[in-house]
Each structure stands twice: as C-alpha cells, then as structure tokens.
Amino acid sequence: MAYQGFAQEYLGMPAVTRAYTTACVLTTAAVQLEFITPFQLYFNPDLIFRKFQIWRLITNFLFFGPLGFSFFFNMMFLYRYCRMLEEGSFRGRTADFVFMFLFGGFLMTLFGLFASLFFLGQAFTIMLVYVWSRRNPYIRMNFFGLLNFQAPFLPWVLMGFSLLLGNSIIIDLLGIAVGHIYYFLEDVFPNQPGGKKLLLTPSFLKMVFDTPEEDPNYNPLPEDRPENQPRDQDQNQQQHPQ
C-alpha cells in the first residue's frame, strides 16, 4: 500500500517538477553510492569550453550536496515551490515554465563565469521561491512555527536561515536577483506604460511541450463527427447482427 501511494503521488506530479526533482535525487544518490564524484559535476568554465565537458552546464544544477539536513531541506523547497508554480501560474503553459528554467539557468551561468560558484542548484531553488512569492503576495507563511510573514518575505527568510547555518549568502542573493529579473520582465514591465513582453517563449518549445489548441475554424467531415459515430456503430450492428 505504501508503495502504491508513493507511486501514485510520484506519477501525479506535473512533468517538469517530476523530471527536475528526479534528476536531483538520482544525481545525489549516484554521488552517495560513489558511481560519480562531485568533481565530475561542478561548474568549471575551463573544462566546459576547453575540454568540452558540456554536461557540467546541467549537472551543477542537480547536485545539492551529500545526504543530510541541507539536502532534504533544499529538496523540500524545490519540490514544493516548483510544483506550486507549475500547477498554479504556469498551469497549461509547460513551454513557458521550461523557458523560465532556461532563462534563469542562463543568467546564473553567466554570473558563474565571473565568480567562483561550483553548484547553482540552491540558487535555482531560491529563484523558483522568489517568483512564486511575488505572484502570491497575500499568502501568509509560517516558517517552522517560528515566524509568520507574507509570502514576498520568504526568500529573505531563507537567506537569513542560510546565514544562521554559516553558509554563504551569495548563492541566495543570486537566486533572488535572477528571480526578480524574470519577475520584472515577465509580470511588471509588460504592464507599464510603453512596456511590452520581452520574454517570448520560442515556438519550438511550444511545439514540444504544449498541447496544440484546436482550430476553431476546423469543420470535420460528417463521418468524423463524434455525435455521428455511435449512430454509425448501431447501424453496423443492425446490418451485421451476431
């Protein structure tokens, strides 16, 4: 029963959330089992552009450190807010959600070229949290029963929590900055006088991830119309009785 419940919950996850969360868990498991090492995954521009180890552009977003409190904490927030975004403001817009992933990852990678940042998964999680929090400004949050605040303060609370744990806040600030850039270009600037939508999802992403809309001008042949099919089946049964 427990396995069936887990399988049902897993298969019920939206596609992008399921794919990204699974990739993160499998990457960490592979490191934990010593199939691979973090040295094969971290962001290194020299190895990427000179040794053509292109996979590092992706794997640095998938590793959240060894199994422990930090890993499970990040996975909890990644799963929760990635899913709420995909099922909320991006519902029915999978291509736009994937494009946000690509846009955010691109900006973080650019920053990583000029800073000594080896893994960007935590920054990516903070970006997701930031975008969700700005799109849900009136939701009241409770942080482990200790703090009550409105959603837009959540990324800053997480940054303060990282500071208390002795971690660098550069990663959190990067996630907040990239999240704000996306939020401003997508939600704020297009609604300002003279503003326009600058982030346009490429058509090939829509072809791959979005279900094509039905053409309102499409007029099917009479035999292809759904209302005629049961009648045709009844006629066939009358003509060919068993």
CSV table of C-alpha atoms in Angstrom, one decimal:
chain,number,residue,atom,x,y,z
A,1,MET,CA,0.0,0.0,0.0
A,2,ALA,CA,2.8,2.4,0.9
A,3,TYR,CA,4.5,1.7,-2.5
A,4,GLN,CA,1.2,2.2,-4.4
A,5,GLY,CA,0.7,5.5,-2.5
A,6,PHE,CA,4.2,6.7,-3.3
A,7,ALA,CA,3.9,5.7,-7.0
A,8,GLN,CA,0.5,7.4,-7.3
A,9,GLU,CA,1.9,10.6,-5.7
A,10,TYR,CA,5.0,10.4,-7.9
A,11,LEU,CA,3.1,9.9,-11.2
A,12,GLY,CA,0.7,12.7,-10.1
A,13,MET,CA,3.5,15.2,-10.1
A,14,PRO,CA,3.5,17.7,-13.0
A,15,ALA,CA,6.0,16.7,-15.7
A,16,VAL,CA,8.7,19.4,-15.2
A,17,THR,CA,8.7,19.1,-11.4
A,18,ARG,CA,8.9,15.4,-11.6
A,19,ALA,CA,11.8,15.4,-14.1
A,20,TYR,CA,13.9,18.0,-12.3
A,21,THR,CA,13.3,16.6,-8.8
A,22,THR,CA,14.1,13.0,-10.0
A,23,ALA,CA,17.3,14.2,-11.7
A,24,CYS,CA,18.4,15.9,-8.5
A,25,VAL,CA,17.7,12.9,-6.3
A,26,LEU,CA,19.3,10.4,-8.8
A,27,THR,CA,22.4,12.6,-9.1
A,28,THR,CA,22.8,12.8,-5.3
A,29,ALA,CA,22.3,9.1,-5.0
A,30,ALA,CA,24.9,8.4,-7.7
A,31,VAL,CA,27.4,10.5,-5.7
A,32,GLN,CA,26.5,8.9,-2.4
A,33,LEU,CA,27.0,5.4,-4.0
A,34,GLU,CA,30.3,6.6,-5.5
A,35,PHE,CA,29.3,5.9,-9.1
A,36,ILE,CA,30.4,9.5,-9.8
A,37,THR,CA,32.1,12.3,-7.8
A,38,PRO,CA,31.2,16.0,-7.3
A,39,PHE,CA,34.4,16.8,-9.2
A,40,GLN,CA,32.7,15.4,-12.3
A,41,LEU,CA,29.7,17.6,-11.8
A,42,TYR,CA,30.7,21.1,-10.7
A,43,PHE,CA,30.7,24.2,-12.8
A,44,ASN,CA,34.1,24.9,-14.3
A,45,PRO,CA,34.3,27.2,-17.4
A,46,ASP,CA,37.7,25.9,-18.4
A,47,LEU,CA,36.6,22.3,-18.5
A,48,ILE,CA,33.4,23.2,-20.3
A,49,PHE,CA,34.9,25.4,-23.1
A,50,ARG,CA,38.3,23.8,-23.4
A,51,LYS,CA,37.7,20.2,-22.7
A,52,PHE,CA,34.1,20.3,-24.0
A,53,GLN,CA,32.6,18.8,-20.8
A,54,ILE,CA,29.3,20.3,-21.7
A,55,TRP,CA,27.3,18.3,-19.2
A,56,ARG,CA,28.7,20.5,-16.4
A,57,LEU,CA,26.3,23.2,-17.6
A,58,ILE,CA,23.5,21.0,-16.4
A,59,THR,CA,24.9,18.8,-13.6
A,60,ASN,CA,25.9,21.8,-11.5
A,61,PHE,CA,22.2,22.5,-11.1
A,62,LEU,CA,21.4,18.9,-10.0
A,63,PHE,CA,23.7,18.3,-7.0
A,64,PHE,CA,22.8,19.7,-3.6
A,65,GLY,CA,25.5,18.1,-1.5
A,66,PRO,CA,25.7,14.8,0.3
A,67,LEU,CA,22.6,13.3,2.0
A,68,GLY,CA,21.8,15.3,5.1
A,69,PHE,CA,19.7,18.1,6.5
A,70,SER,CA,20.8,20.6,3.8
A,71,PHE,CA,19.9,18.2,1.0
A,72,PHE,CA,16.4,17.3,2.3
A,73,PHE,CA,15.7,21.0,3.2
A,74,ASN,CA,16.5,22.0,-0.4
A,75,MET,CA,14.6,19.1,-1.9
A,76,MET,CA,11.5,20.0,0.2
A,77,PHE,CA,11.5,23.6,-1.0
A,78,LEU,CA,12.4,22.7,-4.6
A,79,TYR,CA,9.6,20.1,-4.9
A,80,ARG,CA,7.0,22.3,-3.1
A,81,TYR,CA,7.5,25.6,-5.0
A,82,CYS,CA,8.4,24.1,-8.3
A,83,ARG,CA,5.1,22.1,-8.2
A,84,MET,CA,3.0,25.1,-7.0
A,85,LEU,CA,4.4,27.2,-9.8
A,86,GLU,CA,3.8,24.6,-12.4
A,87,GLU,CA,0.2,23.8,-11.2
A,88,GLY,CA,-0.5,27.5,-10.5
A,89,SER,CA,0.6,30.4,-12.7
A,90,PHE,CA,2.1,28.1,-15.3
A,91,ARG,CA,-0.8,25.7,-15.5
A,92,GLY,CA,-1.3,24.7,-19.1
A,93,ARG,CA,1.9,26.6,-20.0
A,94,THR,CA,4.6,24.0,-19.7
A,95,ALA,CA,6.7,25.5,-22.5
A,96,ASP,CA,6.7,28.9,-20.7
A,97,PHE,CA,7.8,27.1,-17.5
A,98,VAL,CA,10.6,25.3,-19.3
A,99,PHE,CA,11.6,28.7,-20.8
A,100,MET,CA,11.8,30.2,-17.3
A,101,PHE,CA,14.2,27.3,-16.4
A,102,LEU,CA,16.4,28.0,-19.4
A,103,PHE,CA,16.3,31.8,-18.8
A,104,GLY,CA,17.2,31.5,-15.2
A,105,GLY,CA,19.9,28.9,-15.8
A,106,PHE,CA,21.4,31.0,-18.5
A,107,LEU,CA,21.7,34.1,-16.3
A,108,MET,CA,23.1,32.1,-13.4
A,109,THR,CA,25.7,30.5,-15.7
A,110,LEU,CA,26.7,33.9,-16.9
A,111,PHE,CA,27.3,35.0,-13.3
A,112,GLY,CA,29.1,31.8,-12.6
A,113,LEU,CA,31.7,32.7,-15.3
A,114,PHE,CA,32.9,35.6,-13.2
A,115,ALA,CA,32.5,34.1,-9.7
A,116,SER,CA,33.8,31.0,-8.0
A,117,LEU,CA,30.5,29.2,-7.8
A,118,PHE,CA,30.6,25.5,-8.2
A,119,PHE,CA,27.0,24.4,-7.8
A,120,LEU,CA,23.9,26.5,-8.6
A,121,GLY,CA,21.0,24.3,-7.6
A,122,GLN,CA,20.3,26.2,-4.4
A,123,ALA,CA,20.2,29.5,-6.3
A,124,PHE,CA,17.8,27.9,-8.8
A,125,THR,CA,15.5,26.9,-5.9
A,126,ILE,CA,15.6,30.4,-4.5
A,127,MET,CA,14.7,31.7,-7.9
A,128,LEU,CA,11.6,29.5,-8.0
A,129,VAL,CA,10.6,30.5,-4.5
A,130,TYR,CA,11.1,34.2,-5.3
A,131,VAL,CA,8.9,34.1,-8.5
A,132,TRP,CA,6.1,32.1,-6.6
A,133,SER,CA,6.3,34.5,-3.6
A,134,ARG,CA,5.9,37.6,-5.8
A,135,ARG,CA,2.9,36.1,-7.6
A,136,ASN,CA,1.2,35.2,-4.4
A,137,PRO,CA,1.9,38.3,-2.3
A,138,TYR,CA,-1.1,38.0,0.2
A,139,ILE,CA,-0.4,34.4,1.3
A,140,ARG,CA,0.6,34.2,5.0
A,141,MET,CA,3.6,31.9,5.7
A,142,ASN,CA,4.7,30.1,8.8
A,143,PHE,CA,8.4,29.1,8.9
A,144,PHE,CA,8.7,26.0,11.1
A,145,GLY,CA,6.3,27.5,13.6
A,146,LEU,CA,8.8,30.3,14.5
A,147,LEU,CA,8.0,33.2,12.1
A,148,ASN,CA,4.8,34.4,10.5
A,149,PHE,CA,5.1,36.7,7.4
A,150,GLN,CA,3.7,37.3,4.0
A,151,ALA,CA,5.0,35.3,1.0
A,152,PRO,CA,7.2,38.0,-0.5
A,153,PHE,CA,9.5,37.8,2.5
A,154,LEU,CA,10.1,34.1,2.2
A,155,PRO,CA,13.3,34.3,0.0
A,156,TRP,CA,14.8,36.7,2.5
A,157,VAL,CA,13.9,34.5,5.4
A,158,LEU,CA,15.6,31.6,3.7
A,159,MET,CA,18.7,33.7,3.1
A,160,GLY,CA,18.7,34.6,6.8
A,161,PHE,CA,18.4,30.9,7.7
A,162,SER,CA,21.4,30.1,5.5
A,163,LEU,CA,23.3,32.8,7.3
A,164,LEU,CA,22.5,31.3,10.7
A,165,LEU,CA,23.7,27.9,9.4
A,166,GLY,CA,27.0,29.5,8.5
A,167,ASN,CA,26.5,29.3,4.7
A,168,SER,CA,27.4,31.9,2.2
A,169,ILE,CA,24.5,34.1,1.1
A,170,ILE,CA,26.0,34.8,-2.3
A,171,ILE,CA,24.0,31.8,-3.7
A,172,ASP,CA,20.8,33.1,-2.2
A,173,LEU,CA,21.3,36.6,-3.4
A,174,LEU,CA,22.0,35.3,-6.9
A,175,GLY,CA,18.7,33.3,-6.9
A,176,ILE,CA,16.8,36.4,-5.6
A,177,ALA,CA,18.4,38.6,-8.3
A,178,VAL,CA,17.6,36.2,-11.2
A,179,GLY,CA,14.1,35.6,-9.8
A,180,HIS,CA,13.5,39.4,-9.7
A,181,ILE,CA,14.8,39.9,-13.2
A,182,TYR,CA,12.4,37.2,-14.5
A,183,TYR,CA,9.5,38.6,-12.5
A,184,PHE,CA,10.1,42.2,-13.7
A,185,LEU,CA,10.5,41.3,-17.3
A,186,GLU,CA,7.5,38.9,-17.3
A,187,ASP,CA,5.0,40.4,-14.9
A,188,VAL,CA,5.9,44.1,-14.3
A,189,PHE,CA,7.4,45.7,-17.4
A,190,PRO,CA,4.7,44.5,-19.9
A,191,ASN,CA,2.0,46.2,-17.8
A,192,GLN,CA,3.8,49.5,-17.5
A,193,PRO,CA,3.0,52.4,-20.0
A,194,GLY,CA,5.1,51.8,-23.1
A,195,GLY,CA,6.1,48.4,-21.8
A,196,LYS,CA,5.9,45.2,-23.8
A,197,LYS,CA,6.6,41.5,-23.3
A,198,LEU,CA,10.3,40.8,-23.8
A,199,LEU,CA,10.4,37.2,-22.8
A,200,LEU,CA,8.9,35.3,-25.7
A,201,THR,CA,8.9,31.5,-25.4
A,202,PRO,CA,10.4,30.0,-28.6
A,203,SER,CA,7.9,28.3,-30.8
A,204,PHE,CA,9.8,25.0,-30.9
A,205,LEU,CA,9.3,24.7,-27.1
A,206,LYS,CA,5.6,25.2,-27.5
A,207,MET,CA,5.6,22.5,-30.2
A,208,VAL,CA,7.3,20.1,-27.9
A,209,PHE,CA,5.7,20.8,-24.5
A,210,ASP,CA,2.3,22.4,-25.1
A,211,THR,CA,-0.8,20.6,-26.4
A,212,PRO,CA,-1.9,22.3,-29.7
A,213,GLU,CA,-5.1,24.2,-29.4
A,214,GLU,CA,-8.0,23.1,-31.6
A,215,ASP,CA,-8.6,25.2,-34.7
A,216,PRO,CA,-12.0,26.9,-34.2
A,217,ASN,CA,-12.4,27.0,-38.0
A,218,TYR,CA,-11.9,23.3,-38.4
A,219,ASN,CA,-15.0,21.6,-39.8
A,220,PRO,CA,-14.7,17.8,-39.7
A,221,LEU,CA,-16.4,15.5,-42.2
A,222,PRO,CA,-19.8,14.2,-41.2
A,223,GLU,CA,-18.4,10.7,-40.6
A,224,ASP,CA,-15.7,12.1,-38.4
A,225,ARG,CA,-18.0,14.0,-36.1
A,226,PRO,CA,-18.3,12.4,-32.6
A,227,GLU,CA,-22.1,12.7,-32.5
A,228,ASN,CA,-22.4,10.5,-35.6
A,229,GLN,CA,-20.1,7.8,-34.5
A,230,PRO,CA,-22.4,5.9,-32.0
A,231,ARG,CA,-25.2,6.1,-34.6
A,232,ASP,CA,-22.9,4.5,-37.2
A,233,GLN,CA,-21.9,1.8,-34.8
A,234,ASP,CA,-25.6,1.0,-34.1
A,235,GLN,CA,-26.3,0.8,-37.8
A,236,ASN,CA,-23.4,-1.5,-38.3
A,237,GLN,CA,-24.7,-3.8,-35.6
A,238,GLN,CA,-28.1,-3.8,-37.1
A,239,GLN,CA,-26.7,-4.6,-40.6
A,240,HIS,CA,-24.5,-7.4,-39.2
A,241,PRO,CA,-26.3,-9.0,-36.3
A,242,GLN,CA,-24.3,-11.5,-34.4
